[in-house]
Amino acid sequence: MRFVVTAGPTREHLDPVRFLSNPSTGKMGFAVARAAARAGHAVTLIAGPVALRTPQRRPHRGRPTIAGDIRRVDVVSAREMLAAVEAALVAAKDDPQGVALVMTAAVADWRPATCAMTKLKKHAMSGVLKLVRNPDVLKTIRGKVRAWKRKPVLVGFAAETGEPTAEAARKCREKGLAMVVANDVTQPGAGFGVDTNRVTFVLADGIVEPLPLMTKDAVARRIVKKCQTFGGGGGI
Ligand code: PMT
């Protein structure tokens, strides 16, 4: 099976030195890429601006710790991320074992209406920033793959502040996903920046599976396993 995994934030620039963004570090997405590669899958990791190194094939007691290949594509904005995801899915489309897109990235919903080529002068700024909507990557991709004979498995995340399950179920329906991984980013040990997460799997058929607090690597292994089930690829 092939995995396309997005990680980290996007940055939406208003000039070369100023941007709108969020605190995503890419840890959750890199953990999914690592888990998929360790399970033997080929992975395209599409990363927003993050400070993480790409998981490498490293020999461990004579065996490589990562079995599949990880190809990394770095992007900055939501529109670049959409283009990279689309290209990766088209390239992976004919894999006989299927393709999974796991969108852990915290994609900015809005961007400044204009981006200046040179640094804006303080005195030339009005204090009001006009924003326009970014494309929704998952919704756009779902529209594009509708006509494909074998559709990719689409998995989203939901970063919520408060009870995340109802909102995740709505996102699952609206975006036509196989599963949404919901996390309450206000909970200790969950969400942005930390090495652990407390998530709930919300499936398209309405089943809700809450998981205890665990490392992001352990969450990632569960996600990869689920994708294999959806994609018909069996267990790890
Ligand atoms: O990177 P870390 O520091 O490890 O933090 C991990 C995390 C908190 C970023 C991760 O666990 C998480 O919750 N990621 C999703 C964040 C988010 O943007 O959630 P959302 O509810 O706004 O979006 C719902 C889904 O739609 C997400 O899969 C998102 O990737 C996708 N989306 C959002 C906006 C957009 N324009 N296009 C999208 O496809």
Coordinates of C-alpha atoms and ligand atoms in Angstrom, one line a residue:
M1 CA 0.0 0.0 0.0
R2 CA 1.1 3.6 -0.6
F3 CA 0.7 6.3 2.0
V4 CA 0.5 10.0 1.4
V5 CA 0.9 11.8 4.8
T6 CA 0.7 15.6 5.4
A7 CA 2.4 17.0 8.5
G8 CA 3.0 20.4 10.2
P9 CA 1.4 23.8 9.7
T10 CA 1.0 25.9 6.6
R11 CA 2.2 29.5 6.5
E12 CA 0.2 32.1 4.7
H13 CA 2.5 35.1 4.0
L14 CA 1.4 38.7 3.8
D15 CA 5.0 39.7 3.0
P16 CA 8.4 37.9 2.9
V17 CA 8.8 38.3 6.7
R18 CA 5.2 38.0 8.1
F19 CA 2.7 35.1 8.0
L20 CA -0.4 33.5 9.6
S21 CA 0.2 30.0 11.0
N22 CA -0.3 27.7 14.0
P23 CA 1.8 25.7 16.5
S24 CA 1.9 22.4 14.7
T25 CA 5.4 20.9 14.8
G26 CA 4.8 18.0 12.4
K27 CA 5.4 15.3 15.2
M28 CA 2.1 13.6 14.6
G29 CA 2.5 13.4 10.8
F30 CA 6.2 12.3 11.0
A31 CA 5.1 9.5 13.4
V32 CA 2.5 8.3 10.8
A33 CA 5.1 8.4 8.0
R34 CA 7.5 6.5 10.2
A35 CA 4.9 3.9 11.2
A36 CA 3.8 3.3 7.6
A37 CA 7.4 2.9 6.4
R38 CA 8.2 0.5 9.3
A39 CA 5.2 -1.6 8.2
G40 CA 6.7 -1.8 4.7
H41 CA 4.7 0.8 2.8
A42 CA 6.0 3.4 0.4
V43 CA 5.4 6.9 1.8
T44 CA 5.2 10.4 0.5
L45 CA 5.6 12.8 3.4
I46 CA 4.3 16.3 2.5
A47 CA 5.6 18.7 5.2
G48 CA 4.8 22.3 6.0
P49 CA 7.6 24.3 7.6
V50 CA 8.9 22.1 10.5
A51 CA 12.2 21.5 12.2
L52 CA 12.1 17.6 12.0
R53 CA 14.4 15.4 10.1
T54 CA 13.0 12.9 7.6
P55 CA 12.9 9.4 9.2
Q56 CA 15.8 7.5 7.7
R57 CA 16.6 3.9 6.9
R58 CA 19.0 3.0 9.7
P59 CA 20.5 -0.4 10.3
H60 CA 19.3 -1.8 13.6
R61 CA 21.0 -5.1 14.7
G62 CA 21.7 -5.8 11.0
R63 CA 18.1 -5.0 9.9
P64 CA 16.8 -1.8 8.5
T65 CA 14.5 -0.2 11.1
I66 CA 12.4 1.3 8.3
A67 CA 11.3 -1.0 5.6
G68 CA 9.5 1.3 3.1
D69 CA 10.8 4.4 1.4
I70 CA 9.9 7.9 2.6
R71 CA 10.0 10.6 -0.1
R72 CA 9.6 14.1 1.4
V73 CA 8.1 17.1 -0.2
D74 CA 8.4 20.4 1.6
V75 CA 5.7 23.0 1.1
V76 CA 4.8 26.4 2.7
S77 CA 1.2 27.4 2.0
A78 CA -2.1 25.5 1.8
R79 CA -2.3 25.9 -1.9
E80 CA 1.2 24.3 -2.3
M81 CA 0.1 21.5 0.0
L82 CA -3.0 20.9 -2.1
A83 CA -0.8 20.7 -5.3
A84 CA 1.7 18.4 -3.7
V85 CA -1.1 16.0 -2.3
E86 CA -2.8 15.9 -5.7
A87 CA 0.5 15.1 -7.5
A88 CA 1.4 12.4 -5.0
L89 CA -2.0 10.7 -5.2
V90 CA -1.9 10.8 -9.0
A91 CA 1.5 9.2 -9.0
A92 CA 0.3 6.5 -6.5
K93 CA -3.0 5.9 -8.2
D94 CA -2.3 2.6 -9.8
D95 CA -0.8 0.9 -6.8
P96 CA -2.5 -2.5 -6.7
Q97 CA -2.6 -2.5 -2.9
G98 CA -4.3 0.9 -2.7
V99 CA -3.5 4.3 -1.5
A100 CA -4.2 6.1 1.8
L101 CA -4.1 9.9 2.4
V102 CA -3.6 10.8 6.1
M103 CA -4.0 14.5 6.6
T104 CA -2.4 15.3 10.0
A105 CA -1.4 18.8 8.8
A106 CA -2.9 21.9 10.4
V107 CA -3.8 23.7 7.2
A108 CA -4.6 27.4 7.5
D109 CA -8.2 28.0 6.5
W110 CA -7.5 31.6 5.5
R111 CA -4.7 33.6 3.9
P112 CA -4.1 37.2 3.4
A113 CA -5.8 38.5 0.3
T114 CA -2.5 39.9 -1.0
C115 CA 1.2 39.0 -0.4
A116 CA 3.7 41.9 -0.9
M117 CA 6.9 41.1 -2.7
T118 CA 9.0 43.2 -0.3
K119 CA 8.6 43.8 3.5
L120 CA 5.6 46.0 4.2
K121 CA 6.5 49.3 6.0
K122 CA 4.8 49.6 9.4
H123 CA 3.5 53.1 8.6
A124 CA 2.0 51.8 5.3
M125 CA -0.1 49.2 7.1
S126 CA -3.7 50.1 8.1
G127 CA -4.0 47.6 11.0
V128 CA -6.8 45.7 9.1
L129 CA -5.8 42.5 7.3
K130 CA -8.2 41.3 4.5
L131 CA -8.4 37.5 4.3
V132 CA -9.6 35.1 1.7
R133 CA -10.5 31.4 2.1
N134 CA -7.9 28.7 1.3
P135 CA -9.1 25.6 -0.5
D136 CA -10.0 22.7 1.7
V137 CA -7.4 20.0 0.7
L138 CA -9.5 17.0 1.7
K139 CA -12.7 18.3 0.1
T140 CA -10.9 19.2 -3.1
I141 CA -9.1 15.8 -3.3
R142 CA -12.4 14.0 -2.6
G143 CA -14.0 15.8 -5.6
K144 CA -11.0 14.9 -7.9
V145 CA -10.9 11.2 -7.0
R146 CA -14.6 10.7 -7.4
A147 CA -14.2 9.3 -10.9
W148 CA -11.2 7.1 -10.1
K149 CA -11.9 3.3 -10.3
R150 CA -10.0 2.7 -7.1
K151 CA -10.5 5.6 -4.6
P152 CA -7.8 6.4 -2.0
V153 CA -8.7 5.9 1.7
L154 CA -9.1 9.4 3.1
V155 CA -8.3 10.0 6.7
G156 CA -8.6 13.4 8.4
F157 CA -7.7 14.8 11.8
A158 CA -9.9 17.1 13.9
A159 CA -8.2 19.5 16.3
E160 CA -10.8 20.7 18.7
T161 CA -10.9 22.6 22.0
G162 CA -13.5 20.7 24.0
E163 CA -15.5 17.5 23.3
P164 CA -14.1 16.6 19.9
T165 CA -16.3 13.6 18.8
A166 CA -19.4 15.4 17.5
E167 CA -17.4 17.9 15.5
A168 CA -15.2 15.0 14.1
A169 CA -18.3 13.1 13.0
R170 CA -19.6 16.2 11.1
K171 CA -16.2 16.6 9.4
C172 CA -16.2 12.9 8.5
R173 CA -19.6 13.3 6.8
E174 CA -18.9 16.6 5.2
K175 CA -15.5 15.7 3.8
G176 CA -16.5 12.1 2.8
L177 CA -13.7 10.5 4.9
A178 CA -13.2 6.9 6.0
M179 CA -12.1 8.1 9.4
V180 CA -11.4 11.3 11.4
V181 CA -8.8 11.2 14.2
A182 CA -10.1 13.6 16.8
N183 CA -7.9 15.2 19.4
D184 CA -8.8 17.8 22.1
V185 CA -5.8 20.0 21.9
T186 CA -6.5 21.6 25.3
Q187 CA -5.9 18.2 27.1
P188 CA -2.6 17.7 28.8
G189 CA -0.3 15.5 26.7
A190 CA -2.5 15.9 23.6
G191 CA -2.3 17.9 20.4
F192 CA 0.4 20.4 19.3
G193 CA 4.1 19.9 20.1
V194 CA 4.0 17.1 22.6
D195 CA 5.3 13.5 22.0
T196 CA 2.0 11.9 23.1
N197 CA -1.7 12.2 22.1
R198 CA -5.1 11.2 23.3
V199 CA -7.3 10.6 20.2
T200 CA -10.7 9.2 19.3
F201 CA -11.2 7.4 16.0
V202 CA -14.5 8.5 14.5
L203 CA -15.4 6.1 11.6
A204 CA -17.7 6.8 8.6
D205 CA -20.2 4.2 9.8
G206 CA -20.6 6.1 13.1
I207 CA -18.4 3.8 15.2
V208 CA -16.4 5.8 17.8
E209 CA -13.2 4.3 19.3
P210 CA -11.6 6.4 22.1
L211 CA -8.0 5.6 22.8
P212 CA -6.0 6.2 26.0
L213 CA -3.1 8.7 26.2
M214 CA -0.2 7.1 24.3
T215 CA 2.9 8.2 22.3
K216 CA 2.3 9.7 18.9
D217 CA 4.3 6.7 17.5
A218 CA 1.7 4.3 19.1
V219 CA -1.2 6.4 17.8
A220 CA 0.4 6.3 14.3
R221 CA 0.7 2.5 14.4
R222 CA -3.0 2.3 15.1
I223 CA -3.8 4.7 12.2
V224 CA -1.7 2.7 9.8
K225 CA -3.4 -0.5 10.9
K226 CA -6.8 1.0 10.3
C227 CA -5.8 2.2 6.8
Q228 CA -4.7 -1.3 6.0
T229 CA -8.1 -2.6 7.0
F230 CA -9.9 0.0 4.9
G231 CA -7.6 -0.6 2.0
G232 CA -7.9 -4.3 2.2
G233 CA -4.3 -4.8 2.9
G234 CA -4.6 -6.9 6.1
G235 CA -2.9 -6.3 9.4
I236 CA 0.7 -5.1 10.2
Ligands
PMT1 O1 2.1 18.6 14.5 P1 2.0 18.3 16.0 O2 2.7 19.4 16.8 O3 2.4 16.9 16.3 O4 0.4 18.5 16.3 C1 -0.5 17.5 15.9 C2 -1.8 18.2 15.4 C3 -2.5 18.8 16.7 C4 -1.6 19.3 14.4 C5 -2.7 17.0 14.8 O5 -2.9 16.1 15.8 C6 -4.1 17.6 14.3 O6 -5.0 17.7 15.0 N1 -4.1 17.9 13.0 C7 -5.3 18.5 12.3 C8 -5.3 20.0 12.6 C9 -6.5 20.7 11.9 O7 -6.2 21.5 11.0 O8 -7.7 20.3 12.1 P2 -9.0 20.9 11.5 O9 -10.1 20.4 12.3 O10 -8.9 22.4 11.3 O11 -9.1 20.2 10.0 C10 -9.8 19.0 9.8 C11 -9.1 18.2 8.7 O12 -9.2 18.9 7.5 C12 -7.6 18.0 9.0 O13 -7.3 16.7 8.5 C13 -6.9 19.0 8.1 O14 -5.6 18.5 7.6 C14 -7.9 19.1 6.9 N2 -7.9 20.5 6.3 C15 -8.1 21.6 7.0 C16 -8.1 22.8 6.4 C17 -8.0 22.9 5.0 N3 -8.0 24.1 4.3 N4 -7.8 21.8 4.3 C18 -7.8 20.5 4.9 O15 -7.7 19.5 4.2

